[in-house]
Coordinates of N, CA and C and ligand atoms in Angstrom, one line a residue:
A7 N 83.0 150.1 95.9 CA 83.0 148.8 95.2 C 82.5 147.7 96.2
Q8 N 81.6 146.9 95.7 CA 81.1 145.8 96.6 C 82.1 144.7 96.6
G9 N 82.3 144.1 97.7 CA 83.3 143.0 97.9 C 84.4 143.3 98.8
F10 N 85.4 142.5 98.7 CA 86.6 142.7 99.6 C 87.7 143.4 98.9
E11 N 88.5 144.1 99.7 CA 89.7 144.7 99.1 C 90.8 144.7 100.2
L12 N 92.0 144.2 99.8 CA 93.2 144.2 100.6 C 94.2 145.2 100.1
R13 N 94.6 146.1 100.9 CA 95.6 147.1 100.5 C 96.9 146.9 101.3
D14 N 97.9 146.5 100.6 CA 99.3 146.4 101.1 C 99.3 145.7 102.5
V15 N 98.7 144.5 102.5 CA 98.5 143.8 103.8 C 99.7 142.9 104.1
Y16 N 100.2 143.0 105.3 CA 101.3 142.2 105.8 C 100.7 141.4 107.1
Y17 N 101.0 140.1 107.2 CA 100.6 139.4 108.4 C 101.7 138.4 108.7
R18 N 102.1 138.3 110.0 CA 103.0 137.2 110.4 C 102.5 136.6 111.7
Y19 N 102.6 135.3 111.9 CA 102.1 134.7 113.1 C 103.0 135.0 114.3
D20 N 104.3 135.3 114.0 CA 105.2 135.5 115.1 C 106.1 136.7 114.8
R21 N 105.9 137.7 115.6 CA 106.6 139.0 115.3 C 108.1 138.9 115.5
E22 N 108.6 137.8 116.1 CA 110.0 137.6 116.3 C 110.6 137.1 115.0
Q23 N 109.8 136.6 114.1 CA 110.3 136.0 112.9 C 110.3 137.0 111.7
E24 N 111.2 136.7 110.8 CA 111.3 137.6 109.6 C 110.3 137.3 108.5
T25 N 109.9 136.0 108.5 CA 109.0 135.6 107.4 C 107.5 136.0 107.7
Y26 N 106.9 136.4 106.6 CA 105.5 136.8 106.7 C 104.6 135.8 106.0
A27 N 103.5 135.5 106.6 CA 102.5 134.6 106.0 C 101.8 135.3 104.8
L28 N 101.7 136.6 105.0 CA 101.2 137.4 103.9 C 102.1 138.7 103.8
Q29 N 102.5 139.0 102.6 CA 103.3 140.2 102.4 C 102.9 141.1 101.2
A30 N 102.8 142.4 101.4 CA 102.4 143.3 100.4 C 101.3 142.9 99.5
V31 N 100.2 142.3 100.1 CA 99.1 141.8 99.4 C 98.1 142.9 99.0
N32 N 97.9 143.1 97.7 CA 96.9 144.0 97.2 C 96.0 143.1 96.3
L33 N 94.7 143.1 96.6 CA 93.8 142.4 95.8 C 92.3 142.8 96.0
R34 N 91.5 142.5 95.1 CA 90.1 142.7 95.2 C 89.3 141.4 95.0
I35 N 88.3 141.2 95.8 CA 87.4 140.0 95.6 C 86.0 140.6 95.4
P36 N 85.6 140.7 94.2 CA 84.2 141.3 93.9 C 83.1 140.4 94.4
S37 N 82.0 141.0 94.9 CA 80.9 140.2 95.4 C 80.2 139.6 94.2
H38 N 79.5 138.5 94.5 CA 78.7 137.8 93.6 C 79.5 137.3 92.3
R39 N 80.8 137.0 92.6 CA 81.6 136.4 91.6 C 82.3 135.2 92.2
M40 N 83.0 134.4 91.3 CA 83.7 133.3 91.9 C 85.2 133.6 91.8
T41 N 85.9 133.7 92.9 CA 87.3 134.0 92.9 C 88.0 132.7 93.4
A42 N 89.0 132.3 92.7 CA 89.8 131.1 93.1 C 91.1 131.6 93.7
V43 N 91.6 131.0 94.7 CA 92.9 131.3 95.4 C 93.7 130.0 95.2
V44 N 94.8 130.1 94.5 CA 95.6 129.0 94.2 C 97.1 129.2 94.7
G45 N 97.7 128.1 95.1 CA 99.1 128.2 95.6 C 99.4 126.9 96.3
R46 N 100.7 126.6 96.4 CA 101.1 125.4 97.0 C 100.9 125.5 98.6
S47 N 101.1 124.4 99.2 CA 100.9 124.3 100.7 C 101.8 125.3 101.3
G48 N 101.3 126.1 102.3 CA 102.1 127.1 103.0 C 102.2 128.4 102.2
A49 N 101.5 128.6 101.1 CA 101.6 129.8 100.3 C 100.9 131.0 101.0
G50 N 99.9 130.7 101.9 CA 99.2 131.7 102.6 C 97.7 131.8 102.3
K51 N 97.2 130.7 101.7 CA 95.8 130.7 101.3 C 94.8 130.8 102.5
S52 N 95.1 130.0 103.5 CA 94.2 130.0 104.7 C 94.4 131.3 105.5
T53 N 95.6 131.8 105.6 CA 95.8 133.0 106.3 C 95.1 134.2 105.6
L54 N 95.1 134.1 104.2 CA 94.3 135.1 103.5 C 92.9 135.1 103.8
I55 N 92.3 133.9 103.9 CA 90.8 133.8 104.3 C 90.6 134.4 105.7
D56 N 91.5 134.0 106.6 CA 91.4 134.5 108.0 C 91.4 136.0 108.1
V57 N 92.3 136.6 107.3 CA 92.4 138.1 107.3 C 91.1 138.7 106.6
L58 N 90.7 138.1 105.6 CA 89.5 138.6 104.9 C 88.3 138.7 105.8
I59 N 88.1 137.6 106.6 CA 86.9 137.6 107.4 C 87.1 138.1 108.8
G60 N 88.3 138.7 109.0 CA 88.5 139.4 110.3 C 88.9 138.5 111.4
L61 N 89.2 137.3 111.2 CA 89.6 136.4 112.2 C 91.0 136.8 112.8
V62 N 91.8 137.3 112.0 CA 93.1 137.9 112.5 C 93.3 139.3 111.8
Q63 N 94.0 140.2 112.5 CA 94.2 141.5 112.0 C 95.6 141.6 111.4
P64 N 95.6 142.3 110.2 CA 97.0 142.4 109.6 C 97.9 143.3 110.4
E65 N 99.1 143.0 110.3 CA 100.1 143.9 111.0 C 100.2 145.2 110.4
R66 N 100.2 145.2 109.0 CA 100.1 146.5 108.3 C 99.1 146.4 107.2
G67 N 98.6 147.5 106.7 CA 97.7 147.5 105.6 C 96.3 147.5 106.0
Q68 N 95.4 147.4 105.0 CA 93.9 147.6 105.3 C 93.1 146.5 104.6
V69 N 92.1 146.1 105.4 CA 91.0 145.3 104.8 C 89.8 146.1 104.7
L70 N 89.2 146.1 103.4 CA 88.0 146.9 103.2 C 86.9 145.9 102.8
V71 N 85.7 146.1 103.3 CA 84.6 145.3 102.9 C 83.5 146.3 102.4
D72 N 83.1 146.1 101.2 CA 82.2 147.0 100.5 C 82.7 148.5 100.7
G73 N 84.0 148.7 100.6 CA 84.6 150.0 100.7 C 84.8 150.5 102.1
K74 N 84.4 149.8 103.1 CA 84.6 150.3 104.5 C 85.6 149.4 105.2
P75 N 86.4 150.1 106.0 CA 87.4 149.3 106.8 C 86.8 148.3 107.7
L76 N 87.4 147.1 107.8 CA 86.8 146.0 108.5 C 87.2 146.2 110.0
G77 N 86.3 146.7 110.8 CA 86.6 146.8 112.3 C 86.1 145.6 113.0
A78 N 86.3 145.5 114.3 CA 86.0 144.4 115.1 C 84.5 144.1 115.0
G79 N 83.7 145.1 115.1 CA 82.2 144.9 115.1 C 81.8 144.4 113.7
E80 N 82.3 145.0 112.7 CA 81.9 144.5 111.3 C 82.4 143.1 111.1
A81 N 83.6 142.7 111.6 CA 84.1 141.4 111.4 C 83.2 140.3 112.0
C82 N 82.7 140.7 113.2 CA 81.8 139.8 113.9 C 80.5 139.5 113.1
E83 N 80.0 140.6 112.6 CA 78.8 140.5 111.7 C 79.1 139.7 110.4
L84 N 80.2 140.1 109.8 CA 80.6 139.4 108.6 C 80.7 137.9 108.7
R85 N 81.3 137.5 109.8 CA 81.6 136.1 110.0 C 80.2 135.3 110.2
R86 N 79.2 136.0 110.6 CA 77.9 135.3 110.7 C 77.3 135.0 109.3
S87 N 77.8 135.8 108.3 CA 77.2 135.7 107.0 C 78.2 134.9 106.1
V88 N 79.2 134.3 106.7 CA 80.1 133.5 105.9 C 79.9 132.0 106.2
S89 N 79.8 131.2 105.1 CA 79.8 129.7 105.3 C 81.1 129.2 104.8
Y90 N 81.6 128.2 105.5 CA 82.9 127.7 105.2 C 82.8 126.2 105.1
V91 N 83.3 125.7 103.9 CA 83.3 124.2 103.7 C 84.7 123.8 103.6
S92 N 85.2 122.9 104.5 CA 86.6 122.5 104.5 C 86.8 121.3 103.7
Q93 N 88.0 120.8 103.6 CA 88.3 119.6 102.8 C 88.0 118.4 103.6
D94 N 87.8 118.5 104.9 CA 87.4 117.3 105.7 C 86.0 117.6 106.2
P95 N 85.0 117.2 105.4 CA 83.6 117.4 105.7 C 83.3 116.8 107.1
F96 N 82.8 117.7 107.9 CA 82.5 117.2 109.3 C 81.0 117.0 109.4
L97 N 80.6 115.7 109.7 CA 79.2 115.4 109.9 C 79.2 114.6 111.3
F98 N 78.1 114.8 111.9 CA 77.9 114.1 113.2 C 77.3 112.7 112.8
H99 N 77.4 111.8 113.7 CA 77.0 110.4 113.3 C 75.5 110.3 113.6
E100 N 74.7 111.2 112.9 CA 73.3 111.2 113.0 C 72.7 111.2 111.6
S101 N 71.5 111.6 111.5 CA 70.8 111.5 110.2 C 71.2 112.8 109.4
V102 N 70.9 112.7 108.1 CA 71.1 113.8 107.2 C 70.3 115.0 107.7
R103 N 69.1 114.8 108.2 CA 68.3 115.9 108.7 C 69.0 116.6 109.9
D104 N 69.5 115.8 110.8 CA 70.2 116.4 112.0 C 71.4 117.2 111.5
N105 N 72.1 116.7 110.6 CA 73.3 117.4 110.1 C 73.0 118.7 109.4
L106 N 71.8 118.8 108.7 CA 71.4 120.0 108.1 C 70.8 121.0 109.1
A107 N 70.0 120.4 110.1 CA 69.3 121.3 111.0 C 70.3 122.0 111.9
I108 N 71.5 121.5 112.1 CA 72.5 122.3 112.9 C 72.7 123.7 112.3
A109 N 72.8 123.8 111.0 CA 73.0 125.1 110.4 C 71.7 125.9 110.3
A110 N 70.6 125.2 110.1 CA 69.4 125.9 109.9 C 68.2 125.2 110.6
P111 N 68.1 125.5 111.9 CA 67.1 124.7 112.7 C 65.7 125.0 112.2
D112 N 65.4 126.1 111.6 CA 64.1 126.4 111.2 C 63.7 125.9 109.8
A113 N 64.7 125.4 109.1 CA 64.5 125.0 107.7 C 63.5 123.9 107.6
S114 N 62.6 124.0 106.6 CA 61.6 122.9 106.4 C 62.3 121.8 105.6
E115 N 61.7 120.6 105.6 CA 62.2 119.5 104.8 C 62.3 119.8 103.3
A116 N 61.4 120.6 102.9 CA 61.4 121.0 101.4 C 62.6 121.8 101.2
Q117 N 63.0 122.7 102.1 CA 64.2 123.6 101.9 C 65.4 122.7 102.0
M118 N 65.4 121.7 102.9 CA 66.6 120.8 103.0 C 66.8 120.0 101.7
W119 N 65.7 119.6 101.2 CA 65.7 118.8 99.9 C 66.2 119.6 98.8
E120 N 65.7 120.9 98.8 CA 66.2 121.8 97.7 C 67.7 122.1 97.8
A121 N 68.2 122.2 99.1 CA 69.6 122.5 99.3 C 70.4 121.3 98.9
L122 N 69.9 120.1 99.2 CA 70.6 118.9 98.8 C 70.7 118.8 97.3
R123 N 69.6 119.1 96.6 CA 69.6 119.0 95.1 C 70.6 120.0 94.6
F124 N 70.6 121.2 95.2 CA 71.4 122.3 94.7 C 72.9 121.9 94.9
A125 N 73.2 121.2 95.9 CA 74.6 120.7 96.1 C 75.0 119.5 95.3
A126 N 74.3 119.4 94.1 CA 74.6 118.3 93.2 C 74.5 117.0 93.8
A127 N 73.5 116.8 94.7 CA 73.4 115.6 95.4 C 72.3 114.7 94.7
D128 N 72.0 115.0 93.5 CA 70.9 114.2 92.8 C 71.2 112.7 92.8
A129 N 72.4 112.4 92.6 CA 72.8 110.9 92.6 C 72.5 110.3 94.0
F130 N 72.8 111.1 95.0 CA 72.6 110.7 96.3 C 71.1 110.5 96.6
V131 N 70.3 111.5 96.1 CA 68.9 111.4 96.3 C 68.3 110.2 95.6
K132 N 68.8 109.9 94.4 CA 68.3 108.8 93.6 C 68.7 107.5 94.2
R133 N 69.8 107.4 94.9 CA 70.3 106.2 95.5 C 69.4 105.7 96.6
L134 N 68.6 106.6 97.1 CA 67.8 106.3 98.2 C 66.3 106.5 97.8
P135 N 65.7 105.4 97.2 CA 64.4 105.6 96.7 C 63.3 105.5 97.8
E136 N 63.7 105.3 99.0 CA 62.7 105.2 100.1 C 61.9 106.4 100.3
G137 N 62.4 107.5 99.9 CA 61.6 108.8 100.0 C 62.3 109.7 101.0
L138 N 61.7 110.8 101.0 CA 62.2 112.0 101.8 C 62.5 111.7 103.2
D139 N 61.5 111.2 103.9 CA 61.6 111.0 105.4 C 62.7 110.0 105.7
T140 N 62.8 108.9 105.0 CA 63.8 107.9 105.3 C 65.2 108.5 105.0
V141 N 65.3 109.2 103.9 CA 66.7 109.7 103.6 C 67.1 110.7 104.6
L142 N 66.2 111.6 105.0 CA 66.6 112.7 105.9 C 66.7 112.1 107.3
G143 N 65.9 111.2 107.7 CA 65.8 110.8 109.1 C 66.5 109.5 109.5
D144 N 67.0 108.7 108.5 CA 67.6 107.5 108.9 C 69.0 107.7 109.6
R145 N 69.1 107.2 110.8 CA 70.3 107.4 111.5 C 71.4 106.4 111.2
G146 N 71.1 105.3 110.6 CA 72.1 104.3 110.3 C 72.7 104.4 108.9
I147 N 72.4 105.6 108.2 CA 72.7 105.7 106.8 C 74.2 105.7 106.6
R148 N 74.7 105.0 105.6 CA 76.1 104.9 105.3 C 76.4 105.9 104.1
L149 N 77.3 106.8 104.3 CA 77.5 107.8 103.3 C 79.0 107.7 102.8
S150 N 79.2 107.9 101.5 CA 80.5 107.9 101.0 C 81.1 109.3 101.2
G151 N 82.4 109.4 101.0 CA 83.1 110.7 101.2 C 82.5 111.8 100.3
G152 N 82.2 111.4 99.1 CA 81.6 112.3 98.2 C 80.2 112.8 98.7
E153 N 79.4 111.9 99.2 CA 78.1 112.2 99.7 C 78.2 113.1 100.9
R154 N 79.1 112.8 101.7 CA 79.3 113.7 102.9 C 79.7 115.1 102.5
Q155 N 80.5 115.2 101.5 CA 81.0 116.5 101.1 C 79.8 117.3 100.5
R156 N 78.9 116.6 99.8 CA 77.7 117.3 99.3 C 76.7 117.7 100.3
I157 N 76.6 116.9 101.4 CA 75.7 117.3 102.5 C 76.3 118.5 103.2
V158 N 77.6 118.5 103.4 CA 78.2 119.7 104.0 C 78.0 120.9 103.2
L159 N 78.1 120.8 101.9 CA 77.8 121.9 101.0 C 76.4 122.3 101.1
A160 N 75.5 121.4 101.1 CA 74.0 121.7 101.3 C 73.8 122.4 102.6
R161 N 74.5 122.0 103.6 CA 74.3 122.7 104.9 C 74.8 124.1 104.8
A162 N 75.9 124.3 104.1 CA 76.4 125.7 104.0 C 75.5 126.6 103.2
I163 N 74.8 126.0 102.2 CA 73.9 126.7 101.3 C 72.6 127.1 102.1
L164 N 72.2 126.2 103.0 CA 71.0 126.4 103.8 C 71.1 127.6 104.6
R165 N 72.2 128.0 105.0 CA 72.4 129.2 105.9 C 72.3 130.5 105.0
D166 N 72.1 130.3 103.7 CA 72.0 131.4 102.8 C 73.1 132.5 103.1
P167 N 74.3 132.1 103.0 CA 75.4 133.1 103.4 C 75.6 134.1 102.3
S168 N 76.3 135.2 102.6 CA 76.6 136.2 101.6 C 78.0 135.8 101.0
V169 N 78.8 135.1 101.8 CA 80.1 134.6 101.3 C 80.2 133.1 101.5
L170 N 80.6 132.3 100.5 CA 80.8 130.9 100.7 C 82.2 130.6 100.3
V171 N 83.0 130.1 101.3 CA 84.4 129.7 101.1 C 84.4 128.2 101.0
L172 N 85.0 127.7 99.9 CA 85.2 126.3 99.7 C 86.7 126.0 99.8
D173 N 87.1 125.4 100.8 CA 88.6 125.1 101.0 C 88.9 123.7 100.5
E174 N 89.4 123.6 99.3 CA 89.7 122.3 98.7 C 88.5 121.3 98.8
A175 N 87.3 121.9 98.7 CA 86.1 121.2 99.1 C 85.7 120.1 98.2
T176 N 86.3 120.1 97.0 CA 85.9 119.1 96.0 C 87.0 118.1 95.8
S177 N 88.0 118.1 96.6 CA 89.1 117.2 96.4 C 88.8 115.7 96.5
A178 N 87.8 115.4 97.3 CA 87.4 114.0 97.5 C 86.5 113.5 96.4
L179 N 86.2 114.3 95.5 CA 85.2 113.9 94.5 C 85.9 113.5 93.2
D180 N 85.3 112.5 92.5 CA 85.8 112.1 91.2 C 85.3 113.2 90.1
G181 N 85.8 113.0 88.9 CA 85.5 114.0 87.9 C 84.1 114.3 87.7
E182 N 83.2 113.3 87.6 CA 81.8 113.5 87.3 C 81.1 114.3 88.4
R183 N 81.4 113.8 89.7 CA 80.8 114.5 90.8 C 81.3 115.9 91.0
E184 N 82.6 116.1 90.7 CA 83.2 117.5 90.8 C 82.5 118.4 89.8
A185 N 82.2 117.8 88.6 CA 81.5 118.6 87.6 C 80.1 119.0 88.1
G186 N 79.5 118.2 88.8 CA 78.2 118.5 89.4 C 78.3 119.6 90.4
I187 N 79.3 119.6 91.2 CA 79.6 120.7 92.2 C 79.8 122.0 91.4
Q188 N 80.6 121.9 90.3 CA 80.9 123.1 89.5 C 79.6 123.7 89.0
E189 N 78.7 122.9 88.6 CA 77.4 123.4 88.1 C 76.7 124.1 89.2
A190 N 76.7 123.5 90.4 CA 76.0 124.2 91.6 C 76.7 125.5 91.8
L191 N 78.0 125.6 91.7 CA 78.7 126.9 92.0 C 78.3 127.9 91.0
E192 N 78.2 127.5 89.7 CA 77.7 128.4 88.6 C 76.4 129.0 89.0
R193 N 75.5 128.2 89.5 CA 74.1 128.7 89.9 C 74.2 129.6 91.2
L194 N 75.1 129.2 92.1 CA 75.2 130.0 93.3 C 75.8 131.4 93.2
R195 N 76.6 131.5 92.1 CA 77.4 132.7 91.9 C 76.5 134.0 91.9
G196 N 75.3 133.8 91.4 CA 74.4 135.0 91.4 C 73.9 135.4 92.8
R197 N 74.0 134.4 93.7 CA 73.4 134.6 95.0 C 74.4 135.1 96.1
M198 N 75.6 134.7 95.9 CA 76.6 134.9 96.9 C 78.0 135.0 96.4
T199 N 78.9 135.6 97.2 CA 80.4 135.7 96.8 C 81.0 134.3 97.0
L200 N 81.7 133.8 96.0 CA 82.3 132.5 96.1 C 83.8 132.6 96.1
I201 N 84.4 132.0 97.2 CA 85.9 132.0 97.2 C 86.3 130.5 97.3
V202 N 87.0 130.1 96.2 CA 87.4 128.7 96.1 C 88.9 128.5 96.2
I203 N 89.3 127.8 97.3 CA 90.7 127.5 97.4 C 91.0 126.2 96.7
A204 N 92.0 126.2 95.8 CA 92.1 125.0 95.0 C 93.6 124.7 94.6
H205 N 93.9 123.4 94.4 CA 95.1 123.0 93.8 C 94.9 122.6 92.4
R206 N 93.8 121.9 92.2 CA 93.5 121.4 90.9 C 92.9 122.4 89.9
L207 N 93.4 122.5 88.7 CA 93.0 123.5 87.8 C 91.5 123.3 87.4
S208 N 91.1 122.0 87.4 CA 89.7 121.7 87.0 C 88.7 122.4 87.9
T209 N 89.0 122.6 89.1 CA 88.1 123.2 90.1 C 87.9 124.7 89.8
I210 N 88.8 125.3 89.1 CA 88.7 126.8 89.0 C 88.4 127.3 87.6
R211 N 88.1 126.3 86.7 CA 87.9 126.7 85.3 C 86.8 127.8 85.2
G212 N 85.8 127.6 86.1 CA 84.6 128.6 86.0 C 84.9 129.9 86.8
A213 N 86.0 130.1 87.4 CA 86.3 131.2 88.2 C 86.4 132.5 87.4
D214 N 85.8 133.6 87.9 CA 85.9 134.9 87.2 C 87.3 135.5 87.4
Q215 N 87.9 135.1 88.5 CA 89.2 135.7 88.8 C 90.1 134.6 89.5
I216 N 91.4 134.6 89.2 CA 92.2 133.6 89.9 C 93.4 134.4 90.5
I217 N 93.6 134.2 91.8 CA 94.7 134.8 92.6 C 95.7 133.7 92.9
V218 N 96.9 133.9 92.4 CA 98.0 132.9 92.7 C 98.9 133.5 93.8
L219 N 99.0 132.7 94.9 CA 99.8 133.1 96.0 C 101.1 132.2 96.0
D220 N 102.2 132.9 96.4 CA 103.5 132.1 96.6 C 104.2 132.8 97.7
N221 N 104.6 132.1 98.7 CA 105.4 132.7 99.8 C 104.7 133.9 100.4
G222 N 103.4 133.9 100.5 CA 102.6 135.0 101.1 C 102.4 136.2 100.2
A223 N 102.9 136.1 99.0 CA 102.7 137.3 98.1 C 101.8 136.9 96.9
V224 N 101.1 137.8 96.3 CA 100.3 137.6 95.1 C 101.3 137.6 93.9
V225 N 101.4 136.5 93.2 CA 102.3 136.5 92.1 C 101.6 136.6 90.8
Q226 N 100.3 136.3 90.8 CA 99.5 136.5 89.6 C 98.1 136.7 90.0
Q227 N 97.4 137.5 89.2 CA 96.0 137.8 89.4 C 95.3 138.2 88.1
G228 N 94.2 137.5 87.8 CA 93.5 137.8 86.6 C 92.6 136.7 86.2
G229 N 92.0 136.8 85.0 CA 91.1 135.7 84.5 C 91.9 134.5 84.0
Y230 N 91.2 133.4 83.8 CA 91.8 132.2 83.4 C 92.6 132.3 82.1
A231 N 92.0 133.0 81.1 CA 92.6 133.1 79.8 C 93.9 134.0 80.0
Q232 N 93.7 135.1 80.7 CA 94.9 136.0 81.0 C 96.1 135.3 81.6
L233 N 95.8 134.5 82.6 CA 96.9 133.8 83.3 C 97.5 132.7 82.4
S234 N 96.8 132.0 81.6 CA 97.4 131.0 80.7 C 98.3 131.7 79.6
E235 N 97.9 132.9 79.2 CA 98.7 133.7 78.3 C 100.1 134.1 78.9
E236 N 100.0 134.5 80.2 CA 101.2 135.0 80.8 C 102.2 133.9 81.1
R237 N 101.7 132.7 81.2 CA 102.6 131.6 81.5 C 103.5 131.1 80.4
Ligands
ADP7 P1 98.2 127.5 102.9 O1 96.8 127.7 103.4 O2 98.4 128.1 101.5 O3 98.7 126.2 103.0 P2 98.9 129.0 105.3 O4 98.1 130.3 105.2 O5 98.3 127.9 106.2 O6 99.1 128.5 103.8 O7 100.3 129.3 105.8 C1 101.1 130.4 105.4 C2 102.4 130.4 106.2 O8 102.1 130.7 107.6 C3 103.2 129.1 106.2 O9 104.5 129.4 106.2 C4 102.7 128.4 107.5 O10 103.8 127.6 108.0 C5 102.5 129.6 108.4 N1 101.5 129.3 109.4 C6 100.2 129.0 109.2 N2 99.5 128.9 110.3 C7 100.4 129.1 111.3 C8 100.3 129.2 112.8 N3 99.1 128.9 113.4 N4 101.4 129.5 113.5 C9 102.5 129.8 112.9 N5 102.7 129.8 111.5 C10 101.7 129.5 110.8
ADP8 P1 83.9 107.7 98.4 O1 83.3 106.5 97.8 O2 83.0 108.9 98.2 O3 85.3 107.9 98.1 P2 85.0 107.3 101.0 O4 85.9 106.2 100.6 O5 85.6 108.6 101.4 O6 83.8 107.5 100.0 O7 84.2 106.8 102.3 C1 84.9 106.5 103.5 C2 84.3 105.5 104.4 O8 83.7 106.1 105.5 C3 83.2 104.7 103.7 O9 83.4 103.3 103.8 C4 81.9 105.1 104.4 O10 81.0 104.1 104.5 C5 82.4 105.6 105.7 N1 81.5 106.6 106.3 C6 80.6 107.3 105.6 N2 79.9 108.2 106.3 C7 80.4 108.0 107.5 C8 80.1 108.7 108.8 N3 79.1 109.6 108.8 N4 80.8 108.3 109.8 C9 81.7 107.4 109.8 N5 82.0 106.7 108.6 C10 81.4 107.0 107.5

């Protein structure tokens, strides 16, 4: 099966402690689909991502990627093909071009433009009628939180990753802008595996699968309709 699989995974940060950050976790994350991971703060969402991409090794259990156990060598290669967008978009105090070129030094301006449009940055593009070079090259540009978030998303897309992790990445956006990002994710789903960490239900409406974590354990797993029925 293409994608990730966790089999009976346990992880704790401190072996002296009784509490596990992840316990008895069994799940599948199919490739080229959108999987949402939901749960309150401390539920284990970030730890789950770290285990998936081999940043940390489970104490017990197995991580499989495309059916094969995730060893140290594979994890290194996997992490190169993962783009991660956090809830605090990090941009340097330089131009949009500089911020995009960090991820993809060889990208042409046309590719940068395309990635910006893809990241639902149309409004941003329209706001700046001066044209391509000014928008990409202006170092004094003032960006709103929403714009920054979309530039970070564009940067992640430019790397053409096989896995894109969005960690509460749309939390700074208002409803309309968030809808724009959702559209972008719909289009991206055919190209890469999407893992969306979310608190808000609106963010995950389009997800193929929702995994609900609580206290390090998977308490629910299924489609949107399935989960609403169970509740
Ligand atoms: P979430 O991402 O859902 O907020 P985390 O995966 O960050 O949850 O945390 C899961 C559990 O592991 C929590 O109890 C948290 O306190 C603990 N934890 C997370 N990171 C560390 C760390 N670096 N050292 C010790 N405990 C940690
Ligand atoms: P939004 O309108 O999307 O909610 P924010 O309120 O999050 O925007 O914007 C936060 C503030 O940070 C804004 O006043 C913005 O001008 C400023 N800002 C934008 N980009 C940068 C940057 N690259 N470095 C420092 N400050 C910035």
